[in-house]
């Protein structure tokens, strides 16, 4: 349907997409910076003491470093997300064309889903997707 | 005068397109900011009433002007950048997060809402009908895909915001928020895939037009429930607001922020919540479809229906926030991976079966 015939007309529409997105990004960036600039101009600037600029820890003395290493198990979430998300995007793209694709495409999608569920299930069984 | 402008723009299609996008974006931006203000006001008021408080009452009648007073107050506050934080990145991250969230509104049909609502003034200013050509959101053939591309920037930005603040609460909050958003993205995408299977389109306008015979809520109620849960989680609202659980980690990943950077972060969150409420209305409740409202012209009642439905879901979000306690982070993540993910896969298979059944009956093309 859409993916099959990228005609000249479709090309123009696609270009409008990118044009619109880039203009929208410029406008929204400008807006966000304008708010911060306005704040910077309007705010009264009292003197900054060392205590005011210190890291917030409920008024206690600051202990140790904040930027510590995270437990390695955290990254399993990232990996599981990567696997499942790519498959979900593939399914989303398949879903647009689902009318035109034949039985073969359907079986392919079922297989893909089965592999995803199996791999996520294996990770869960091994107790790797666990918050520590 | 107007005719000569139109003929000039017709000879310059690129300029005409750019101008159209600028007009549409400015419309949508003003609309979005107004609605974010209304959303926050309604939330504070309803939230207070459910707790048997009064909420804002002092500024203006029923405290209507409270949010504007707050806005002015925040602009007068001092920007404090902690000495340990990275100075440039500390100011840049709120700008990026807000800009990326505001990017969503060019894809959503808000410019359509504004342009067609302004037609009220057509009898006074006939030239206003030219605004109908400023609607660009209908051109995004891959609109749904684009929304998810934009949303998937958020976990990275939030993790970075927590990290560069160099505060223990911020870092813990950032890690939690990123894990939560990543975990809920998958069932979110799969439930949208079910919508796309039923409608066969990634364009928001076509998805609504396909619901003319029947709203998708009746065809796929399970998809609706899944989408509702995951949309609330993606918008980081209660009961899934672990990133800023006040009682545990102060304010989560935005602990160190104050003044306008804080305002921008909060605004980005409300924009995302409002967009997800609109998505619920578009995907499942037929968007702008509905009978002509009494006293309004036919082209104007469409946008009004969309707003009515969006505000209904906003109200639902607020009530959910008022009524439910917060999940714990490990409970939340295991909810996503062990319950919602298998459920959304099963839901997708059910929807495919429904689609093939309806096609074989000749009820759907």
CSV table of C-alpha atoms in Angstrom, one decimal:
chain,number,residue,atom,x,y,z
A,1,UNK,CA,0.0,0.0,0.0
A,2,UNK,CA,2.1,2.9,1.2
A,3,UNK,CA,5.4,1.2,1.4
A,4,UNK,CA,5.1,-0.4,-2.0
A,5,UNK,CA,4.6,2.6,-4.3
A,6,UNK,CA,6.7,5.5,-3.2
A,7,UNK,CA,5.6,7.7,-6.2
A,8,UNK,CA,6.7,11.3,-6.8
A,9,UNK,CA,3.7,12.5,-4.8
A,10,UNK,CA,4.6,10.3,-1.9
A,11,UNK,CA,8.1,11.7,-2.0
A,12,UNK,CA,6.8,15.3,-1.7
A,13,UNK,CA,4.7,14.2,1.3
A,14,UNK,CA,7.7,12.6,2.9
A,15,UNK,CA,9.7,15.8,2.4
A,16,UNK,CA,6.9,17.8,4.1
A,17,UNK,CA,7.2,15.4,7.0
A,18,UNK,CA,10.9,16.2,7.6
A,19,UNK,CA,10.4,19.9,6.9
A,20,UNK,CA,7.5,20.0,9.4
A,21,UNK,CA,9.4,18.1,12.0
A,22,UNK,CA,12.5,20.2,11.7
A,23,UNK,CA,10.6,23.5,11.8
A,24,UNK,CA,8.6,22.2,14.8
A,25,UNK,CA,11.8,21.2,16.6
A,26,UNK,CA,13.3,24.7,16.0
A,27,UNK,CA,10.2,26.4,17.3
A,28,UNK,CA,9.9,24.3,20.4
A,29,UNK,CA,13.6,24.6,21.2
A,30,UNK,CA,13.3,28.4,20.8
A,31,UNK,CA,10.3,28.4,23.1
A,32,UNK,CA,12.0,26.4,25.8
A,33,UNK,CA,15.1,28.6,25.6
A,34,UNK,CA,13.0,31.7,25.7
A,35,UNK,CA,11.4,30.6,29.0
A,36,UNK,CA,14.8,30.1,30.6
A,37,UNK,CA,16.1,33.4,29.1
A,38,UNK,CA,13.1,35.3,30.5
A,39,UNK,CA,13.6,33.7,33.9
A,40,UNK,CA,17.3,34.7,33.8
A,41,UNK,CA,16.4,38.3,33.0
A,42,UNK,CA,13.5,38.6,35.4
A,43,UNK,CA,14.9,36.8,38.4
A,44,UNK,CA,16.7,38.8,41.1
A,45,UNK,CA,20.1,37.4,41.7
A,46,UNK,CA,21.1,37.3,45.4
A,47,UNK,CA,24.7,36.3,46.3
A,48,UNK,CA,25.4,32.6,46.0
A,49,UNK,CA,26.9,31.0,49.1
A,50,UNK,CA,28.7,27.6,49.1
A,51,UNK,CA,25.8,26.0,51.1
A,52,UNK,CA,23.2,27.1,48.6
A,53,UNK,CA,25.1,25.6,45.7
A,54,UNK,CA,25.8,22.3,47.5
A,55,UNK,CA,24.0,19.1,46.5
A,56,UNK,CA,20.7,18.6,48.1
A,57,UNK,CA,20.7,15.8,50.7
A,58,UNK,CA,18.0,16.8,53.2
A,59,UNK,CA,20.3,19.3,54.8
A,60,UNK,CA,22.8,16.7,56.0
A,61,UNK,CA,26.5,16.7,55.3
A,62,UNK,CA,27.1,15.1,51.9
A,63,UNK,CA,28.5,11.6,52.1
A,64,UNK,CA,30.4,10.0,49.3
A,65,UNK,CA,29.9,10.1,45.6
A,66,UNK,CA,26.6,10.1,43.8
A,67,UNK,CA,27.7,8.9,40.4
A,68,UNK,CA,28.2,5.3,41.4
A,69,UNK,CA,28.2,2.2,39.3
A,70,UNK,CA,24.8,0.6,38.8
A,71,UNK,CA,24.3,-3.1,39.4
A,72,UNK,CA,24.9,-5.1,36.2
A,73,UNK,CA,21.5,-6.6,36.4
A,74,UNK,CA,20.1,-3.3,35.5
A,75,UNK,CA,21.4,-3.7,31.9
A,76,UNK,CA,19.4,-6.9,31.4
A,77,UNK,CA,16.3,-4.6,31.3
A,78,UNK,CA,18.0,-2.7,28.5
A,79,UNK,CA,18.8,-5.8,26.6
A,80,UNK,CA,15.3,-7.3,27.0
A,81,UNK,CA,13.9,-4.0,25.9
A,82,UNK,CA,16.0,-4.0,22.8
A,83,UNK,CA,14.9,-7.5,21.8
A,84,UNK,CA,11.2,-6.9,22.5
A,85,UNK,CA,11.1,-3.4,21.0
A,86,UNK,CA,12.6,-4.3,17.7
A,87,UNK,CA,10.2,-7.1,17.3
A,88,UNK,CA,7.3,-4.8,18.3
A,89,UNK,CA,8.3,-2.3,15.7
A,90,UNK,CA,8.5,-5.1,13.1
A,91,UNK,CA,5.0,-6.1,14.1
A,92,UNK,CA,3.8,-2.6,13.9
A,93,UNK,CA,5.1,-2.3,10.3
A,94,UNK,CA,3.6,-5.7,9.4
A,95,UNK,CA,0.2,-4.6,10.9
A,96,UNK,CA,-0.1,-1.8,8.3
A,97,UNK,CA,0.2,-4.3,5.4
A,98,UNK,CA,-1.6,-7.2,7.1
A,99,UNK,CA,-4.4,-7.1,4.6
A,100,UNK,CA,-2.2,-7.6,1.6
A,101,UNK,CA,0.3,-10.1,3.1
A,102,UNK,CA,-0.6,-13.8,2.6
A,103,UNK,CA,-0.7,-16.7,5.1
A,104,UNK,CA,3.1,-16.9,5.0
A,105,UNK,CA,3.4,-13.4,6.5
A,106,UNK,CA,1.0,-14.4,9.2
A,107,UNK,CA,2.9,-17.5,10.1
A,108,UNK,CA,6.1,-15.5,10.2
A,109,UNK,CA,4.6,-13.0,12.7
A,110,UNK,CA,3.4,-15.9,14.9
A,111,UNK,CA,6.9,-17.4,14.9
A,112,UNK,CA,8.4,-14.0,15.7
A,113,UNK,CA,5.9,-13.5,18.6
A,114,UNK,CA,6.6,-17.0,19.9
A,115,UNK,CA,10.4,-16.4,19.8
A,116,UNK,CA,9.9,-13.2,21.8
A,117,UNK,CA,7.7,-14.7,24.4
A,118,UNK,CA,10.1,-17.7,24.7
A,119,UNK,CA,13.2,-15.5,25.1
A,120,UNK,CA,11.6,-13.1,27.6
A,121,UNK,CA,10.2,-16.2,29.5
A,122,UNK,CA,13.6,-17.7,29.6
A,123,UNK,CA,15.1,-14.5,31.0
A,124,UNK,CA,12.4,-14.4,33.7
A,125,UNK,CA,12.9,-18.1,34.5
A,126,UNK,CA,16.6,-17.5,35.1
A,127,UNK,CA,15.6,-14.7,37.5
A,128,UNK,CA,17.5,-12.1,35.5
A,129,UNK,CA,14.7,-9.6,35.1
A,130,UNK,CA,14.7,-8.7,38.7
A,131,UNK,CA,15.1,-5.3,40.4
A,132,UNK,CA,18.0,-5.4,42.9
B,1,UNK,CA,-4.5,41.4,-1.3
B,2,UNK,CA,-5.2,37.8,-0.1
B,3,UNK,CA,-5.5,36.6,-3.7
B,4,UNK,CA,-2.1,38.0,-4.7
B,5,UNK,CA,-0.5,36.3,-1.6
B,6,UNK,CA,-2.0,33.0,-2.6
B,7,UNK,CA,-0.8,33.2,-6.2
B,8,UNK,CA,2.6,34.1,-5.0
B,9,UNK,CA,2.7,31.2,-2.6
B,10,UNK,CA,1.5,28.8,-5.3
B,11,UNK,CA,4.6,29.6,-7.3
B,12,UNK,CA,6.7,28.9,-4.3
B,13,UNK,CA,5.6,25.6,-2.8
B,14,UNK,CA,8.5,25.2,-0.4
B,15,UNK,CA,7.9,28.6,1.1
B,16,UNK,CA,4.2,27.9,1.3
B,17,UNK,CA,4.8,24.6,3.1
B,18,UNK,CA,7.2,26.2,5.5
B,19,UNK,CA,4.8,29.0,6.3
B,20,UNK,CA,2.0,26.5,6.8
B,21,UNK,CA,4.1,24.5,9.2
B,22,UNK,CA,5.1,27.6,11.2
B,23,UNK,CA,1.4,28.7,11.4
B,24,UNK,CA,0.3,25.2,12.4
B,25,UNK,CA,3.1,24.8,15.0
B,26,UNK,CA,2.4,28.2,16.6
B,27,UNK,CA,-1.3,27.4,16.8
B,28,UNK,CA,-0.6,24.0,18.3
B,29,UNK,CA,1.9,25.4,20.8
B,30,UNK,CA,-0.5,28.1,22.1
B,31,UNK,CA,-3.3,25.5,22.3
B,32,UNK,CA,-1.0,23.0,24.1
B,33,UNK,CA,0.2,25.6,26.7
B,34,UNK,CA,-3.4,26.7,27.4
B,35,UNK,CA,-4.5,23.1,27.8
B,36,UNK,CA,-1.5,22.3,30.0
B,37,UNK,CA,-2.6,25.2,32.3
B,38,UNK,CA,-6.2,24.0,32.3
B,39,UNK,CA,-5.1,20.4,33.0
B,40,UNK,CA,-3.0,21.5,36.0
B,41,UNK,CA,-5.8,23.7,37.3
B,42,UNK,CA,-8.4,21.0,37.0
B,43,UNK,CA,-6.1,18.5,38.5
B,44,UNK,CA,-5.4,20.6,41.5
B,45,UNK,CA,-9.0,21.4,42.0
B,46,UNK,CA,-10.4,17.8,41.5
B,47,UNK,CA,-7.5,16.4,43.6
B,48,UNK,CA,-8.3,18.8,46.4
B,49,UNK,CA,-12.1,18.0,46.3
B,50,UNK,CA,-11.5,14.3,46.5
B,51,UNK,CA,-9.4,15.0,49.7
B,52,UNK,CA,-12.1,17.3,51.0
B,53,UNK,CA,-9.9,20.4,50.6
B,54,UNK,CA,-10.8,23.5,48.6
B,55,UNK,CA,-7.8,23.7,46.3
B,56,UNK,CA,-6.8,27.1,44.8
B,57,UNK,CA,-9.4,29.8,45.7
B,58,UNK,CA,-7.6,33.0,46.3
B,59,UNK,CA,-6.4,34.3,42.9
B,60,UNK,CA,-9.4,35.2,40.6
B,61,UNK,CA,-12.8,33.6,40.8
B,62,UNK,CA,-12.5,30.0,42.0
B,63,UNK,CA,-8.7,30.4,41.8
B,64,UNK,CA,-8.8,30.4,38.0
B,65,UNK,CA,-5.8,32.7,37.8
B,66,UNK,CA,-3.7,30.7,40.2
B,67,UNK,CA,-1.7,29.0,37.5
B,68,UNK,CA,-0.9,32.3,35.8
B,69,UNK,CA,0.2,33.7,39.2
B,70,UNK,CA,2.4,30.6,39.7
B,71,UNK,CA,3.9,31.0,36.2
B,72,UNK,CA,4.9,34.6,37.0
B,73,UNK,CA,6.2,33.6,40.3
B,74,UNK,CA,8.4,30.8,38.8
B,75,UNK,CA,9.8,33.3,36.3
B,76,UNK,CA,10.9,35.5,39.2
B,77,UNK,CA,12.8,32.7,40.9
B,78,UNK,CA,16.5,32.4,41.0
B,79,UNK,CA,18.1,29.6,38.8
B,80,UNK,CA,20.3,27.6,41.1
B,81,UNK,CA,22.8,25.3,39.5
B,82,UNK,CA,24.5,23.0,42.0
B,83,UNK,CA,28.3,23.3,42.1
B,84,UNK,CA,28.7,19.6,41.5
B,85,UNK,CA,26.5,19.4,38.5
B,86,UNK,CA,27.6,19.8,34.9
B,87,UNK,CA,26.6,23.5,34.3
B,88,UNK,CA,25.8,23.4,30.6
B,89,UNK,CA,24.1,20.0,30.6
B,90,UNK,CA,22.0,20.9,33.7
B,91,UNK,CA,20.3,23.7,31.7
B,92,UNK,CA,20.3,21.9,28.4
B,93,UNK,CA,18.4,18.8,29.5
B,94,UNK,CA,15.1,20.5,30.4
B,95,UNK,CA,15.2,22.4,27.1
B,96,UNK,CA,15.7,19.1,25.2
B,97,UNK,CA,13.0,17.2,27.2
B,98,UNK,CA,10.5,19.9,26.7
B,99,UNK,CA,11.3,20.5,23.0
B,100,UNK,CA,11.0,16.8,22.3
B,101,UNK,CA,7.7,16.6,24.1
B,102,UNK,CA,6.4,19.6,22.3
B,103,UNK,CA,7.5,18.0,19.0
B,104,UNK,CA,4.7,15.5,19.6
B,105,UNK,CA,2.0,18.2,19.1
B,106,UNK,CA,2.8,18.8,15.4
B,107,UNK,CA,1.9,15.1,14.8
B,108,UNK,CA,-1.2,15.3,16.9
B,109,UNK,CA,-4.3,16.9,15.3
B,110,UNK,CA,-4.3,20.0,17.5
B,111,UNK,CA,-3.7,22.4,14.6
B,112,UNK,CA,-6.8,20.9,13.1
B,113,UNK,CA,-8.7,21.6,16.3
B,114,UNK,CA,-7.6,25.2,16.5
B,115,UNK,CA,-8.1,26.0,12.8
B,116,UNK,CA,-11.6,24.6,12.7
B,117,UNK,CA,-12.7,26.1,16.0
B,118,UNK,CA,-11.6,29.6,14.8
B,119,UNK,CA,-14.1,29.2,11.9
B,120,UNK,CA,-16.6,30.6,14.5
B,121,UNK,CA,-15.2,34.1,13.5
B,122,UNK,CA,-15.7,33.4,9.8
B,123,UNK,CA,-18.8,35.7,9.5
B,124,UNK,CA,-16.8,38.6,10.9
B,125,UNK,CA,-13.5,38.0,9.2
B,126,UNK,CA,-14.1,36.0,5.9
B,127,UNK,CA,-10.3,35.7,5.4
B,128,UNK,CA,-10.1,33.3,8.4
B,129,UNK,CA,-11.2,30.4,6.2
B,130,UNK,CA,-7.6,30.4,4.8
B,131,UNK,CA,-6.6,28.8,8.1
B,132,UNK,CA,-8.1,25.5,6.9
B,133,UNK,CA,-5.0,25.2,4.7
B,134,UNK,CA,-2.7,25.4,7.6
B,135,UNK,CA,-3.5,22.0,9.0
B,136,UNK,CA,-0.4,19.8,8.5
B,137,UNK,CA,-0.9,17.0,11.0
B,138,UNK,CA,-3.0,15.0,8.5
B,139,UNK,CA,0.0,14.6,6.2
B,140,UNK,CA,2.0,12.4,8.5
B,141,UNK,CA,1.5,9.0,6.8
B,142,UNK,CA,3.6,7.3,9.6
B,143,UNK,CA,2.2,9.5,12.4
B,144,UNK,CA,1.8,6.6,14.9
B,145,UNK,CA,5.3,5.4,14.3
B,146,UNK,CA,6.6,9.0,14.6
B,147,UNK,CA,4.9,9.4,18.0
B,148,UNK,CA,6.8,6.4,19.3
B,149,UNK,CA,10.1,7.5,17.9
B,150,UNK,CA,9.7,10.8,19.7
B,151,UNK,CA,8.5,9.1,22.9
B,152,UNK,CA,11.5,6.8,22.9
B,153,UNK,CA,13.9,9.7,23.4
B,154,UNK,CA,12.5,10.2,26.9
B,155,UNK,CA,14.2,7.4,28.9
B,156,UNK,CA,17.6,8.5,27.6
B,157,UNK,CA,17.0,12.1,28.4
B,158,UNK,CA,15.6,11.3,31.9
B,159,UNK,CA,18.5,9.0,32.7
B,160,UNK,CA,21.0,11.7,31.6
B,161,UNK,CA,19.1,14.4,33.6
B,162,UNK,CA,19.4,12.3,36.8
B,163,UNK,CA,23.1,11.5,36.1
B,164,UNK,CA,24.3,15.1,35.4
B,165,UNK,CA,22.5,16.5,38.5
B,166,UNK,CA,25.0,14.5,40.5
B,167,UNK,CA,22.6,13.9,43.4
B,168,UNK,CA,21.8,10.6,44.9
B,169,UNK,CA,18.1,11.0,44.7
B,170,UNK,CA,18.3,12.2,41.1
B,171,UNK,CA,20.4,9.3,40.0
B,172,UNK,CA,18.2,6.6,41.7
B,173,UNK,CA,15.1,8.3,40.2
B,174,UNK,CA,16.7,8.5,36.8
B,175,UNK,CA,17.6,4.8,36.8
B,176,UNK,CA,14.1,3.9,38.0
B,177,UNK,CA,12.4,6.1,35.4
B,178,UNK,CA,14.4,4.8,32.5
B,179,UNK,CA,13.7,1.1,33.6
B,180,UNK,CA,10.0,1.9,33.9
B,181,UNK,CA,9.7,3.6,30.6
B,182,UNK,CA,11.7,0.9,28.8
B,183,UNK,CA,9.6,-1.9,30.4
B,184,UNK,CA,6.3,-0.4,29.5
B,185,UNK,CA,7.2,0.6,26.0
B,186,UNK,CA,6.9,-3.0,24.7
B,187,UNK,CA,3.3,-3.7,25.8
B,188,UNK,CA,2.5,-0.1,24.7
B,189,UNK,CA,3.8,-0.8,21.2
B,190,UNK,CA,2.1,-4.2,21.0
B,191,UNK,CA,-1.3,-2.7,22.0
B,192,UNK,CA,-0.9,0.0,19.4
B,193,UNK,CA,0.0,-2.7,16.9
B,194,UNK,CA,-3.4,-4.3,17.6
B,195,UNK,CA,-5.1,-0.9,16.7
B,196,UNK,CA,-3.1,-0.8,13.5
B,197,UNK,CA,-4.0,-4.3,12.6
B,198,UNK,CA,-7.7,-3.4,12.9
B,199,UNK,CA,-7.5,-0.1,11.1
B,200,UNK,CA,-4.7,-1.0,8.6
B,201,UNK,CA,-3.1,2.5,8.8
B,202,UNK,CA,-0.4,4.4,10.6
B,203,UNK,CA,-2.0,7.8,9.9
B,204,UNK,CA,-4.1,9.2,12.8
B,205,UNK,CA,-6.7,10.7,10.4
B,206,UNK,CA,-7.2,7.4,8.6
B,207,UNK,CA,-7.4,5.5,11.9
B,208,UNK,CA,-10.3,7.8,12.9
B,209,UNK,CA,-12.0,7.6,9.5
B,210,UNK,CA,-12.0,3.8,9.7
B,211,UNK,CA,-14.0,4.0,13.0
B,212,UNK,CA,-17.0,5.5,11.3
B,213,UNK,CA,-19.0,2.3,11.4
B,214,UNK,CA,-17.9,1.3,14.9
B,215,UNK,CA,-15.5,2.7,17.6
B,216,UNK,CA,-12.6,0.4,18.3
B,217,UNK,CA,-13.5,0.2,22.0
B,218,UNK,CA,-16.4,-2.1,21.1
B,219,UNK,CA,-14.2,-4.2,18.8
B,220,UNK,CA,-11.2,-4.5,21.1
B,221,UNK,CA,-11.9,-3.7,24.7
B,222,UNK,CA,-8.9,-5.6,26.0
B,223,UNK,CA,-6.6,-3.5,23.8
B,224,UNK,CA,-8.2,-0.4,25.3
B,225,UNK,CA,-7.5,-1.6,28.9
B,226,UNK,CA,-3.9,-2.5,28.0
B,227,UNK,CA,-3.3,0.8,26.3
B,228,UNK,CA,-4.8,2.8,29.2
B,229,UNK,CA,-2.5,1.1,31.7
B,230,UNK,CA,0.6,1.5,29.6
B,231,UNK,CA,-0.2,5.0,28.6
B,232,UNK,CA,-0.5,6.1,32.2
B,233,UNK,CA,2.9,4.4,32.9
B,234,UNK,CA,4.5,6.1,29.9
B,235,UNK,CA,3.2,9.5,31.2
B,236,UNK,CA,4.7,8.7,34.6
B,237,UNK,CA,1.5,9.3,36.5
B,238,UNK,CA,0.2,7.7,39.6
B,239,UNK,CA,0.0,4.8,40.3
B,240,UNK,CA,3.1,4.5,38.2
B,241,UNK,CA,4.9,7.7,39.4
B,242,UNK,CA,7.8,5.8,41.0
B,243,UNK,CA,10.4,8.2,39.3
B,244,UNK,CA,9.2,10.9,41.6
B,245,UNK,CA,7.9,9.1,44.7
B,246,UNK,CA,8.0,11.9,47.1
B,247,UNK,CA,8.1,9.8,50.2
B,248,UNK,CA,11.2,7.8,49.1
B,249,UNK,CA,13.4,9.8,46.8
B,250,UNK,CA,12.3,13.5,47.3
B,251,UNK,CA,11.4,14.4,43.7
B,252,UNK,CA,13.2,11.7,41.7
B,253,UNK,CA,15.2,12.7,38.7
B,254,UNK,CA,14.3,16.4,39.0
B,255,UNK,CA,15.3,16.9,42.7
B,256,UNK,CA,17.9,19.5,42.0
B,257,UNK,CA,15.8,21.6,39.6
B,258,UNK,CA,14.2,24.9,40.5
B,259,UNK,CA,12.7,28.0,38.7
B,260,UNK,CA,12.2,27.8,34.9
B,261,UNK,CA,14.1,24.5,34.2
B,262,UNK,CA,11.7,22.9,36.7
B,263,UNK,CA,8.7,24.5,35.0
B,264,UNK,CA,9.9,23.2,31.7
B,265,UNK,CA,10.2,19.6,33.1
B,266,UNK,CA,6.7,19.7,34.6
B,267,UNK,CA,5.3,21.2,31.4
B,268,UNK,CA,6.9,18.4,29.4
B,269,UNK,CA,5.3,15.8,31.7
B,270,UNK,CA,1.8,17.4,31.3
B,271,UNK,CA,2.2,17.7,27.6
B,272,UNK,CA,2.9,13.9,27.4
B,273,UNK,CA,-0.1,13.2,29.7
B,274,UNK,CA,-2.4,15.3,27.5
B,275,UNK,CA,-1.1,13.7,24.3
B,276,UNK,CA,-1.7,10.3,25.7
B,277,UNK,CA,-5.3,11.2,26.6
B,278,UNK,CA,-5.8,12.5,23.1
B,279,UNK,CA,-4.3,9.2,21.7
B,280,UNK,CA,-6.8,7.3,23.8
B,281,UNK,CA,-9.7,9.3,22.3
B,282,UNK,CA,-8.4,8.9,18.8
B,283,UNK,CA,-7.5,5.2,18.9
B,284,UNK,CA,-10.6,3.9,20.8
B,285,UNK,CA,-13.4,6.5,20.9
B,286,UNK,CA,-13.5,7.7,17.3
B,287,UNK,CA,-11.6,10.9,17.7
B,288,UNK,CA,-13.7,13.7,16.3
B,289,UNK,CA,-16.5,11.5,15.1
B,290,UNK,CA,-19.9,12.2,16.7
B,291,UNK,CA,-23.2,13.9,15.9
B,292,UNK,CA,-23.3,17.6,15.2
B,293,UNK,CA,-23.5,19.5,18.5
B,294,UNK,CA,-26.5,21.7,18.8
B,295,UNK,CA,-25.7,25.4,18.1
B,296,UNK,CA,-22.5,24.7,16.3
B,297,UNK,CA,-21.6,24.4,12.6
B,298,UNK,CA,-20.9,20.9,11.3
B,299,UNK,CA,-17.1,21.4,10.7
B,300,UNK,CA,-16.7,22.8,14.2
B,301,UNK,CA,-18.4,20.0,16.1
B,302,UNK,CA,-15.6,17.5,15.1
B,303,UNK,CA,-12.8,19.3,17.0
B,304,UNK,CA,-15.2,19.9,19.9
B,305,UNK,CA,-15.9,16.2,20.2
B,306,UNK,CA,-12.2,15.4,20.2
B,307,UNK,CA,-11.7,17.9,23.1
B,308,UNK,CA,-14.7,16.5,25.0
B,309,UNK,CA,-13.3,13.0,24.7
B,310,UNK,CA,-9.8,14.1,25.6
B,311,UNK,CA,-11.0,15.9,28.7
B,312,UNK,CA,-12.9,12.9,29.7
B,313,UNK,CA,-9.7,10.9,29.8
B,314,UNK,CA,-7.8,13.7,31.5
B,315,UNK,CA,-10.5,13.6,34.2
B,316,UNK,CA,-10.0,9.8,34.4
B,317,UNK,CA,-6.3,10.3,34.9
B,318,UNK,CA,-6.9,12.8,37.7
B,319,UNK,CA,-9.3,10.5,39.5
B,320,UNK,CA,-6.9,7.6,39.1
B,321,UNK,CA,-4.2,9.7,40.6
B,322,UNK,CA,-6.4,10.7,43.5
B,323,UNK,CA,-7.7,7.2,44.3
B,324,UNK,CA,-4.8,4.7,43.9
B,325,UNK,CA,-1.7,4.2,45.9
B,326,UNK,CA,1.7,3.9,44.3
B,327,UNK,CA,3.3,0.6,43.1
B,328,UNK,CA,6.8,-0.4,44.3
B,329,UNK,CA,9.4,-0.4,41.6
B,330,UNK,CA,10.0,-4.2,41.6
B,331,UNK,CA,6.3,-4.9,41.6
B,332,UNK,CA,5.9,-2.5,38.7
B,333,UNK,CA,8.6,-4.0,36.5
B,334,UNK,CA,7.4,-7.5,37.1
B,335,UNK,CA,3.8,-6.4,36.3
B,336,UNK,CA,5.1,-5.2,32.9
B,337,UNK,CA,7.3,-8.2,32.0
B,338,UNK,CA,5.3,-11.1,33.5
B,339,UNK,CA,1.7,-9.9,33.1
B,340,UNK,CA,1.3,-7.1,30.5
B,341,UNK,CA,3.7,-8.4,27.9
B,342,UNK,CA,2.1,-11.9,27.6
B,343,UNK,CA,-1.3,-10.3,27.8
B,344,UNK,CA,-0.6,-7.9,25.0
B,345,UNK,CA,0.8,-10.7,22.8
B,346,UNK,CA,-2.3,-12.8,23.4
B,347,UNK,CA,-4.4,-9.7,22.7
B,348,UNK,CA,-2.6,-9.2,19.4
B,349,UNK,CA,-3.4,-12.8,18.4
B,350,UNK,CA,-7.1,-12.3,19.4
B,351,UNK,CA,-7.3,-9.1,17.4
B,352,UNK,CA,-5.7,-10.7,14.3
B,353,UNK,CA,-8.3,-13.5,14.6
B,354,UNK,CA,-11.2,-10.9,14.9
B,355,UNK,CA,-9.8,-9.1,11.9
B,356,UNK,CA,-9.7,-12.3,9.7
B,357,UNK,CA,-13.2,-13.2,10.9
B,358,UNK,CA,-14.6,-9.8,10.1
B,359,UNK,CA,-12.9,-9.9,6.7
B,360,UNK,CA,-14.3,-13.3,5.9
B,361,UNK,CA,-17.8,-12.0,6.8
B,362,UNK,CA,-17.2,-9.0,4.5
B,363,UNK,CA,-17.7,-6.6,7.4
B,364,UNK,CA,-14.3,-5.1,7.0
B,365,UNK,CA,-12.0,-4.4,4.1
